[in-house]
PDB file of C-alpha atoms in Angstrom:
ATOM      1  CA  TRP I   1      36.343  34.079   5.749  1.00 74.00           C
ATOM      2  CA  ASP I   2      38.595  33.996   2.261  1.00 83.00           C
ATOM      3  CA  GLY I   3      36.495  32.871  -0.568  1.00 90.00           C
ATOM      4  CA  LEU I   4      34.558  35.115  -3.145  1.00 91.00           C
ATOM      5  CA  ALA I   5      31.631  37.478  -2.692  1.00 91.00           C
ATOM      6  CA  ILE I   6      29.356  38.347  -5.413  1.00 93.00           C
ATOM      7  CA  ASP I   7      27.711  41.589  -3.221  1.00 91.00           C
ATOM      8  CA  HIS I   8      26.421  45.117  -3.677  1.00 89.00           C
ATOM      9  CA  HIS I   9      26.100  45.694   0.173  1.00 83.00           C
ATOM     10  CA  PHE I  10      28.626  48.236   2.014  1.00 78.00           C
ATOM     11  CA  HIS I  11      31.593  46.593   2.854  1.00 77.00           C
ATOM     12  CA  LEU I  12      34.413  48.060   4.921  1.00 70.00           C
ATOM     13  CA  ARG I  13      37.385  48.076   3.059  1.00 72.00           C
ATOM     14  CA  ASP I  14      39.964  47.953   5.166  1.00 73.00           C
ATOM     15  CA  GLU I  15      38.927  44.894   6.501  1.00 74.00           C
ATOM     16  CA  ILE I  16      38.776  43.009   3.273  1.00 82.00           C
ATOM     17  CA  LYS I  17      39.951  39.539   3.368  1.00 85.00           C
ATOM     18  CA  TYR I  18      38.167  37.699   0.720  1.00 90.00           C
ATOM     19  CA  LYS I  19      37.713  38.471  -3.101  1.00 91.00           C
ATOM     20  CA  LEU I  20      35.215  40.793  -3.596  1.00 89.00           C
ATOM     21  CA  VAL I  21      33.415  41.661  -6.799  1.00 92.00           C
ATOM     22  CA  TRP I  22      31.293  44.734  -6.332  1.00 90.00           C
ATOM     23  CA  ASP I  23      29.439  47.112  -8.311  1.00 91.00           C
ATOM     24  CA  HIS I  24      25.979  49.788  -7.279  1.00 89.00           C
ATOM     25  CA  VAL I  25      23.206  47.734  -9.054  1.00 93.00           C
ATOM     26  CA  PRO I  26      21.135  44.997  -7.363  1.00 93.00           C
ATOM     27  CA  THR I  27      23.355  41.181  -7.046  1.00 95.00           C
ATOM     28  CA  GLY I  28      21.227  39.462  -8.842  1.00 96.00           C
ATOM     29  CA  LEU I  29      21.826  41.397 -12.095  1.00 97.00           C
ATOM     30  CA  ILE I  30      25.428  41.463 -10.344  1.00 97.00           C
ATOM     31  CA  VAL I  31      25.864  37.920 -11.469  1.00 97.00           C
ATOM     32  CA  TYR I  32      23.376  37.685 -14.565  1.00 98.00           C
ATOM     33  CA  GLU I  33      25.977  40.295 -16.767  1.00 97.00           C
ATOM     34  CA  LEU I  34      28.863  37.691 -15.461  1.00 96.00           C
ATOM     35  CA  PHE I  35      27.267  34.732 -16.564  1.00 96.00           C
ATOM     36  CA  LYS I  36      24.341  35.383 -18.909  1.00 94.00           C
ATOM     37  CA  ASP I  37      26.381  33.769 -21.887  1.00 96.00           C
ATOM     38  CA  LEU I  38      26.049  30.323 -19.340  1.00 97.00           C
ATOM     39  CA  ILE I  39      22.650  31.004 -18.095  1.00 96.00           C
ATOM     40  CA  PRO I  40      19.694  28.845 -20.283  1.00 96.00           C
ATOM     41  CA  LYS I  41      17.512  31.421 -21.789  1.00 96.00           C
ATOM     42  CA  GLU I  42      14.386  29.293 -20.529  1.00 97.00           C
ATOM     43  CA  TYR I  43      15.392  30.688 -16.833  1.00 97.00           C
ATOM     44  CA  SER I  44      16.482  34.613 -17.427  1.00 98.00           C
ATOM     45  CA  TRP I  45      13.218  35.403 -15.906  1.00 98.00           C
ATOM     46  CA  LEU I  46      14.676  34.897 -12.804  1.00 98.00           C
ATOM     47  CA  VAL I  47      17.017  37.882 -12.478  1.00 98.00           C
ATOM     48  CA  ALA I  48      13.314  39.911 -12.507  1.00 98.00           C
ATOM     49  CA  GLY I  49      12.487  38.141  -9.041  1.00 97.00           C
ATOM     50  CA  SER I  50      16.115  39.530  -7.783  1.00 96.00           C
ATOM     51  CA  LEU I  51      15.588  43.222  -9.121  1.00 97.00           C
ATOM     52  CA  VAL I  52      12.695  43.658  -8.052  1.00 97.00           C
ATOM     53  CA  GLY I  53      12.983  42.086  -4.010  1.00 94.00           C
ATOM     54  CA  ASP I  54      16.305  44.666  -4.434  1.00 91.00           C
ATOM     55  CA  GLY I  55      13.412  47.281  -5.065  1.00 89.00           C
ATOM     56  CA  GLN I  56      14.990  47.867  -8.215  1.00 93.00           C
ATOM     57  CA  PRO I  57      12.469  46.570 -10.954  1.00 96.00           C
ATOM     58  CA  ALA I  58      13.635  49.522 -13.993  1.00 97.00           C
ATOM     59  CA  LEU I  59      17.250  47.576 -14.229  1.00 97.00           C
ATOM     60  CA  ILE I  60      15.478  44.009 -15.550  1.00 98.00           C
ATOM     61  CA  PRO I  61      17.647  43.885 -18.700  1.00 98.00           C
ATOM     62  CA  PRO I  62      15.094  44.159 -22.095  1.00 98.00           C
ATOM     63  CA  GLU I  63      16.263  40.834 -23.095  1.00 98.00           C
ATOM     64  CA  VAL I  64      14.564  39.617 -20.176  1.00 98.00           C
ATOM     65  CA  PHE I  65      11.332  40.553 -21.231  1.00 98.00           C
ATOM     66  CA  GLU I  66      11.638  39.544 -24.941  1.00 98.00           C
ATOM     67  CA  GLN I  67      12.455  36.440 -23.799  1.00 98.00           C
ATOM     68  CA  HIS I  68       9.454  36.018 -21.234  1.00 98.00           C
ATOM     69  CA  PRO I  69       6.492  38.369 -22.811  1.00 98.00           C
ATOM     70  CA  THR I  70       4.347  36.620 -20.072  1.00 98.00           C
ATOM     71  CA  LEU I  71       6.179  38.822 -17.436  1.00 98.00           C
ATOM     72  CA  LEU I  72       4.313  41.881 -18.577  1.00 98.00           C
ATOM     73  CA  GLU I  73       0.997  40.494 -18.619  1.00 97.00           C
ATOM     74  CA  GLY I  74      -1.845  41.068 -15.609  1.00 96.00           C
ATOM     75  CA  ARG I  75      -2.239  39.026 -12.884  1.00 95.00           C
ATOM     76  CA  ALA I  76      -5.542  39.713 -10.553  1.00 92.00           C
ATOM     77  CA  SER I  77      -6.964  39.228  -7.641  1.00 88.00           C
ATOM     78  CA  ILE I  78     -10.432  39.292  -7.081  1.00 89.00           C
ATOM     79  CA  PHE I  79     -12.364  40.022  -3.728  1.00 88.00           C
ATOM     80  CA  GLN I  80     -16.024  40.668  -2.702  1.00 86.00           C
ATOM     81  CA  SER I  81     -17.356  42.479  -0.098  1.00 84.00           C
ATOM     82  CA  TYR I  82     -20.657  44.251   0.807  1.00 87.00           C
ATOM     83  CA  GLY I  83     -21.920  43.474  -2.646  1.00 86.00           C
ATOM     84  CA  LYS I  84     -18.643  45.269  -4.688  1.00 90.00           C
ATOM     85  CA  THR I  85     -16.645  43.590  -6.985  1.00 93.00           C
ATOM     86  CA  SER I  86     -13.114  44.606  -6.710  1.00 90.00           C
ATOM     87  CA  LEU I  87     -10.507  43.654  -9.139  1.00 89.00           C
ATOM     88  CA  TYR I  88      -6.638  44.160  -8.330  1.00 90.00           C
ATOM     89  CA  GLU I  89      -4.104  43.847 -10.918  1.00 94.00           C
ATOM     90  CA  TYR I  90      -0.368  43.618 -10.783  1.00 96.00           C
ATOM     91  CA  PRO I  91       2.305  43.147 -13.776  1.00 97.00           C
ATOM     92  CA  LEU I  92       3.756  39.178 -13.501  1.00 98.00           C
ATOM     93  CA  TYR I  93       7.494  40.484 -12.568  1.00 98.00           C
ATOM     94  CA  THR I  94       6.369  43.212  -9.587  1.00 98.00           C
ATOM     95  CA  LEU I  95       4.705  39.641  -8.206  1.00 98.00           C
ATOM     96  CA  LEU I  96       8.446  37.267  -8.025  1.00 98.00           C
ATOM     97  CA  ALA I  97       9.875  38.871  -5.247  1.00 97.00           C
ATOM     98  CA  SER I  98       7.004  38.393  -2.093  1.00 97.00           C
ATOM     99  CA  PRO I  99       6.861  34.534  -2.367  1.00 98.00           C
ATOM    100  CA  VAL I 100      10.172  33.161  -1.886  1.00 98.00           C
ATOM    101  CA  ASN I 101      11.022  36.287   0.517  1.00 97.00           C
ATOM    102  CA  ALA I 102       7.895  35.053   3.138  1.00 98.00           C
ATOM    103  CA  THR I 103       9.335  31.731   2.988  1.00 98.00           C
ATOM    104  CA  CYS I 104      12.627  33.168   3.705  1.00 97.00           C
ATOM    105  CA  ARG I 105      10.984  35.530   6.491  1.00 97.00           C
ATOM    106  CA  THR I 106       9.268  32.907   8.331  1.00 97.00           C
ATOM    107  CA  GLY I 107      12.814  30.743   8.653  1.00 96.00           C
ATOM    108  CA  LYS I 108      12.921  28.517   5.611  1.00 97.00           C
ATOM    109  CA  PRO I 109      15.175  30.233   3.079  1.00 97.00           C
ATOM    110  CA  TYR I 110      16.716  26.734   2.236  1.00 98.00           C
ATOM    111  CA  GLN I 111      13.077  25.582   1.295  1.00 98.00           C
ATOM    112  CA  ALA I 112      12.659  28.689  -0.394  1.00 98.00           C
ATOM    113  CA  TYR I 113      15.999  27.813  -2.566  1.00 98.00           C
ATOM    114  CA  ARG I 114      14.422  24.414  -3.041  1.00 98.00           C
ATOM    115  CA  ILE I 115      11.000  25.237  -4.448  1.00 98.00           C
ATOM    116  CA  LEU I 116      12.537  28.152  -6.587  1.00 97.00           C
ATOM    117  CA  LYS I 117      14.673  25.610  -8.089  1.00 96.00           C
ATOM    118  CA  THR I 118      11.925  23.183  -9.104  1.00 97.00           C
ATOM    119  CA  CYS I 119       9.948  26.810 -10.535  1.00 98.00           C
ATOM    120  CA  GLN I 120      10.072  26.721 -14.578  1.00 97.00           C
ATOM    121  CA  THR I 121       7.897  29.568 -15.234  1.00 98.00           C
ATOM    122  CA  PRO I 122       6.807  32.642 -13.099  1.00 98.00           C
ATOM    123  CA  ASP I 123       3.706  31.588 -12.599  1.00 98.00           C
ATOM    124  CA  ASP I 124       4.702  28.595 -11.082  1.00 98.00           C
ATOM    125  CA  VAL I 125       6.240  31.185  -8.288  1.00 98.00           C
ATOM    126  CA  ILE I 126       3.018  32.664  -7.542  1.00 98.00           C
ATOM    127  CA  THR I 127       1.199  29.620  -7.559  1.00 97.00           C
ATOM    128  CA  HIS I 128       3.423  27.175  -5.216  1.00 98.00           C
ATOM    129  CA  PRO I 129       1.297  26.427  -2.207  1.00 98.00           C
ATOM    130  CA  ILE I 130       3.905  26.778   0.363  1.00 98.00           C
ATOM    131  CA  PHE I 131       4.797  30.538  -0.681  1.00 98.00           C
ATOM    132  CA  ILE I 132       1.267  31.566  -0.694  1.00 98.00           C
ATOM    133  CA  GLU I 133       0.934  30.184   3.015  1.00 98.00           C
ATOM    134  CA  ASP I 134       3.694  31.777   4.290  1.00 98.00           C
ATOM    135  CA  GLN I 135       2.813  35.103   2.217  1.00 98.00           C
ATOM    136  CA  GLU I 136      -0.691  34.730   4.356  1.00 98.00           C
ATOM    137  CA  THR I 137       1.474  34.334   7.236  1.00 98.00           C
ATOM    138  CA  ILE I 138       3.953  36.997   6.737  1.00 98.00           C
ATOM    139  CA  ASN I 139       0.927  39.292   6.114  1.00 97.00           C
ATOM    140  CA  SER I 140      -0.871  39.037   8.563  1.00 97.00           C
ATOM    141  CA  GLU I 141       1.875  39.116  11.051  1.00 97.00           C
ATOM    142  CA  VAL I 142       2.851  42.645   9.474  1.00 96.00           C
ATOM    143  CA  THR I 143      -0.839  44.006   9.813  1.00 94.00           C
ATOM    144  CA  ARG I 144      -0.863  42.829  13.579  1.00 93.00           C
ATOM    145  CA  ILE I 145       2.242  44.484  14.278  1.00 93.00           C
ATOM    146  CA  LEU I 146       1.181  47.735  12.604  1.00 91.00           C
ATOM    147  CA  SER I 147      -2.635  47.656  14.196  1.00 89.00           C
ATOM    148  CA  GLU I 148      -1.535  47.313  17.543  1.00 84.00           C
ATOM    149  CA  PHE I 149       0.257  50.818  17.676  1.00 77.00           C
ATOM    150  CA  GLY I 150      -3.317  52.101  17.261  1.00 68.00           C
ATOM    151  CA  LYS I 151      -5.247  49.520  19.420  1.00 70.00           C
ATOM    152  CA  ASP I 152      -2.922  48.532  21.958  1.00 63.00           C
ATOM    153  CA  LYS I 153      -2.610  50.718  25.107  1.00 61.00           C
ATOM    154  CA  SER I 154       0.585  49.496  26.133  1.00 59.00           C
ATOM    155  CA  VAL I 155       2.290  49.987  22.852  1.00 60.00           C
ATOM    156  CA  ARG I 156       0.179  53.372  21.981  1.00 59.00           C
ATOM    157  CA  ARG I 157       2.958  56.567  21.719  1.00 62.00           C
ATOM    158  CA  SER I 158       5.725  54.125  21.966  1.00 79.00           C
ATOM    159  CA  ALA I 159       6.882  55.261  18.392  1.00 88.00           C
ATOM    160  CA  LYS I 160       9.812  57.586  18.310  1.00 92.00           C
ATOM    161  CA  VAL I 161      10.832  60.802  16.231  1.00 93.00           C
ATOM    162  CA  ILE I 162      14.405  62.311  16.050  1.00 94.00           C
ATOM    163  CA  LYS I 163      14.846  65.162  14.078  1.00 93.00           C
ATOM    164  CA  HIS I 164      14.839  62.935  10.546  1.00 94.00           C
ATOM    165  CA  PHE I 165      14.004  59.710  12.048  1.00 97.00           C
ATOM    166  CA  LEU I 166      10.532  57.551  13.008  1.00 95.00           C
ATOM    167  CA  ILE I 167      11.577  54.727  14.910  1.00 96.00           C
ATOM    168  CA  ILE I 168       9.291  52.296  16.072  1.00 94.00           C
ATOM    169  CA  SER I 169      10.321  48.960  18.374  1.00 94.00           C
ATOM    170  CA  PHE I 170       8.216  45.682  17.963  1.00 94.00           C
ATOM    171  CA  GLU I 171       8.232  41.732  19.150  1.00 94.00           C
ATOM    172  CA  SER I 172       7.639  39.256  16.254  1.00 96.00           C
ATOM    173  CA  ASN I 173       8.870  35.380  15.387  1.00 96.00           C
ATOM    174  CA  TYR I 174       9.112  36.350  11.828  1.00 97.00           C
ATOM    175  CA  ARG I 175      11.914  38.576  10.397  1.00 97.00           C
ATOM    176  CA  ILE I 176       9.519  41.250   9.370  1.00 97.00           C
ATOM    177  CA  ALA I 177      11.550  44.376  10.555  1.00 97.00           C
ATOM    178  CA  SER I 178      12.168  45.371   6.502  1.00 96.00           C
ATOM    179  CA  ARG I 179       8.183  44.685   5.868  1.00 95.00           C
ATOM    180  CA  VAL I 180       6.945  47.039   8.660  1.00 96.00           C
ATOM    181  CA  ALA I 181       9.627  49.553   7.892  1.00 96.00           C
ATOM    182  CA  SER I 182       8.931  49.591   3.858  1.00 94.00           C
ATOM    183  CA  ALA I 183       4.972  50.391   5.164  1.00 93.00           C
ATOM    184  CA  LEU I 184       5.685  53.148   7.667  1.00 93.00           C
ATOM    185  CA  ARG I 185       8.341  54.502   5.165  1.00 92.00           C
ATOM    186  CA  SER I 186       5.421  54.171   2.065  1.00 86.00           C
ATOM    187  CA  ALA I 187       3.420  56.730   5.175  1.00 86.00           C
ATOM    188  CA  VAL I 188       5.880  59.190   5.891  1.00 86.00           C
ATOM    189  CA  ARG I 189       8.017  59.857   2.944  1.00 81.00           C
ATOM    190  CA  ASN I 190       9.853  62.612   4.728  1.00 87.00           C
ATOM    191  CA  GLN I 191      11.245  60.886   7.146  1.00 94.00           C
ATOM    192  CA  THR I 192      13.817  57.597   7.251  1.00 97.00           C
ATOM    193  CA  VAL I 193      12.307  54.730   9.433  1.00 97.00           C
ATOM    194  CA  ILE I 194      13.685  52.717  12.206  1.00 98.00           C
ATOM    195  CA  CYS I 195      12.637  49.365  12.824  1.00 97.00           C
ATOM    196  CA  PHE I 196      13.342  47.187  15.982  1.00 98.00           C
ATOM    197  CA  ASN I 197      12.328  43.630  16.027  1.00 97.00           C
ATOM    198  CA  THR I 198      13.733  43.029  19.826  1.00 96.00           C
ATOM    199  CA  LYS I 199      12.729  39.167  19.870  1.00 96.00           C
ATOM    200  CA  MET I 200      14.591  38.090  16.096  1.00 97.00           C
ATOM    201  CA  LYS I 201      17.338  41.316  17.081  1.00 97.00           C
ATOM    202  CA  GLU I 202      16.838  42.726  13.732  1.00 97.00           C
ATOM    203  CA  ILE I 203      17.482  46.686  12.724  1.00 98.00           C
ATOM    204  CA  SER I 204      16.034  47.678   9.633  1.00 98.00           C
ATOM    205  CA  ILE I 205      16.171  51.411   8.080  1.00 98.00           C
ATOM    206  CA  ARG I 206      14.183  52.617   5.350  1.00 96.00           C
ATOM    207  CA  GLY I 207      14.772  56.105   3.737  1.00 95.00           C
ATOM    208  CA  ASP I 208      16.727  58.914   1.954  1.00 95.00           C
ATOM    209  CA  LEU I 209      18.948  59.031   5.235  1.00 96.00           C
ATOM    210  CA  SER I 210      19.522  55.104   5.816  1.00 95.00           C
ATOM    211  CA  HIS I 211      22.826  55.440   3.986  1.00 93.00           C
ATOM    212  CA  TRP I 212      24.414  58.204   5.434  1.00 95.00           C
ATOM    213  CA  LEU I 213      23.201  56.680   8.935  1.00 96.00           C
ATOM    214  CA  LEU I 214      25.282  53.572   7.901  1.00 95.00           C
ATOM    215  CA  GLU I 215      28.054  55.095   7.482  1.00 93.00           C
ATOM    216  CA  LYS I 216      28.055  57.039  10.917  1.00 96.00           C
ATOM    217  CA  MET I 217      26.977  53.545  12.907  1.00 96.00           C
ATOM    218  CA  VAL I 218      28.723  51.361  11.522  1.00 93.00           C
ATOM    219  CA  PRO I 219      32.338  52.581  12.999  1.00 93.00           C
ATOM    220  CA  LEU I 220      30.365  52.408  16.507  1.00 96.00           C
ATOM    221  CA  GLY I 221      30.102  49.335  16.577  1.00 94.00           C
ATOM    222  CA  TRP I 222      26.745  48.184  15.366  1.00 96.00           C
ATOM    223  CA  GLN I 223      26.131  45.551  12.891  1.00 94.00           C
ATOM    224  CA  ILE I 224      24.294  46.924  10.075  1.00 95.00           C
ATOM    225  CA  GLY I 225      24.477  47.176   6.261  1.00 91.00           C
ATOM    226  CA  GLY I 226      22.643  47.343   2.777  1.00 88.00           C
ATOM    227  CA  HIS I 227      23.232  50.026   0.189  1.00 85.00           C
ATOM    228  CA  PRO I 228      21.076  53.374  -0.439  1.00 86.00           C
ATOM    229  CA  GLY I 229      17.709  53.943   0.879  1.00 90.00           C
ATOM    230  CA  TYR I 230      17.553  50.102   2.293  1.00 92.00           C
ATOM    231  CA  VAL I 231      19.967  48.784   5.064  1.00 95.00           C
ATOM    232  CA  GLY I 232      19.702  46.274   8.252  1.00 96.00           C
ATOM    233  CA  GLY I 233      21.128  44.293  10.282  1.00 96.00           C
ATOM    234  CA  ARG I 234      21.136  42.951  13.586  1.00 96.00           C
ATOM    235  CA  LEU I 235      21.581  43.901  17.049  1.00 97.00           C
ATOM    236  CA  LEU I 236      24.650  41.764  19.214  1.00 96.00           C
ATOM    237  CA  ASP I 237      23.221  40.104  22.266  1.00 94.00           C
ATOM    238  CA  GLU I 238      24.980  42.789  24.901  1.00 94.00           C
ATOM    239  CA  GLN I 239      22.998  46.180  22.532  1.00 96.00           C
ATOM    240  CA  GLU I 240      19.663  47.164  22.737  1.00 96.00           C
ATOM    241  CA  PRO I 241      17.187  49.790  20.941  1.00 96.00           C
ATOM    242  CA  ASP I 242      18.189  53.080  23.461  1.00 96.00           C
ATOM    243  CA  GLN I 243      21.686  52.308  22.510  1.00 97.00           C
ATOM    244  CA  PHE I 244      21.275  52.455  19.261  1.00 98.00           C
ATOM    245  CA  LEU I 245      18.818  55.822  19.645  1.00 97.00           C
ATOM    246  CA  ASN I 246      21.846  57.382  21.733  1.00 97.00           C
ATOM    247  CA  ASP I 247      24.564  57.221  19.305  1.00 98.00           C
ATOM    248  CA  LEU I 248      21.825  58.127  16.507  1.00 98.00           C
ATOM    249  CA  ARG I 249      21.630  61.315  18.787  1.00 97.00           C
ATOM    250  CA  LYS I 250      25.238  61.739  19.286  1.00 96.00           C
ATOM    251  CA  VAL I 251      25.996  61.306  15.104  1.00 96.00           C
ATOM    252  CA  LEU I 252      23.153  63.824  14.907  1.00 96.00           C
ATOM    253  CA  ARG I 253      24.391  66.365  16.872  1.00 94.00           C
ATOM    254  CA  GLU I 254      27.977  66.117  16.227  1.00 94.00           C
ATOM    255  CA  SER I 255      26.568  66.202  12.195  1.00 91.00           C
ATOM    256  CA  GLN I 256      24.149  69.604  13.141  1.00 80.00           C
ATOM    257  CA  ILE I 257      22.016  68.161  10.683  1.00 78.00           C
TER     258      ILE I 257
END
């Protein structure tokens, strides 16, 4: 391929045959800074969703909040259980990525794109019925996967800990390896989490040593990419999680960490 790429993920410099616009900040912000004079102000809020989705909402340009003050308003869900009413409130800008993400994870990225093009405001994103339905589907699947490790005897104690890494494998028809990895990462802050979704041949790595592992494993033939804290990729047809773990043990021995 010899086209133009705008990206912030890891690229093997010696293999680049295309024009690359690269920076350390998320791709959405790179695009925004390059073309903000051409982007209608009524749509500048879209960059907030991009940055939230990349885990860096602190990089949302100040002028975007000024142009769209509703981004700082709260949106709340109200639940009642056993006679107790609870309210969960979040800033609107923090809710923009998950709906689009969920539809992509269910295998419909182009539908997510088409829906997003029809959204005139941030509220249009979080209230679109297809986005809501897909979020519920993905949330239920993540809950199922995580609960299996405590309830299903066939997978109990199947999680592995190798030095600074927690590793799990599971099967799902949805691309949720990164969601599962992020959920586990929030529970084990001192470890880097590696998740394999063997059904979809996905790999997701979350944690402080993600980028270190990326630089060690790519030369060994693993198809992963990303940036500090967030790495993902795929297993080739002939590759299995156990092979990845053997290579992980090898690089840990060689690096003596």
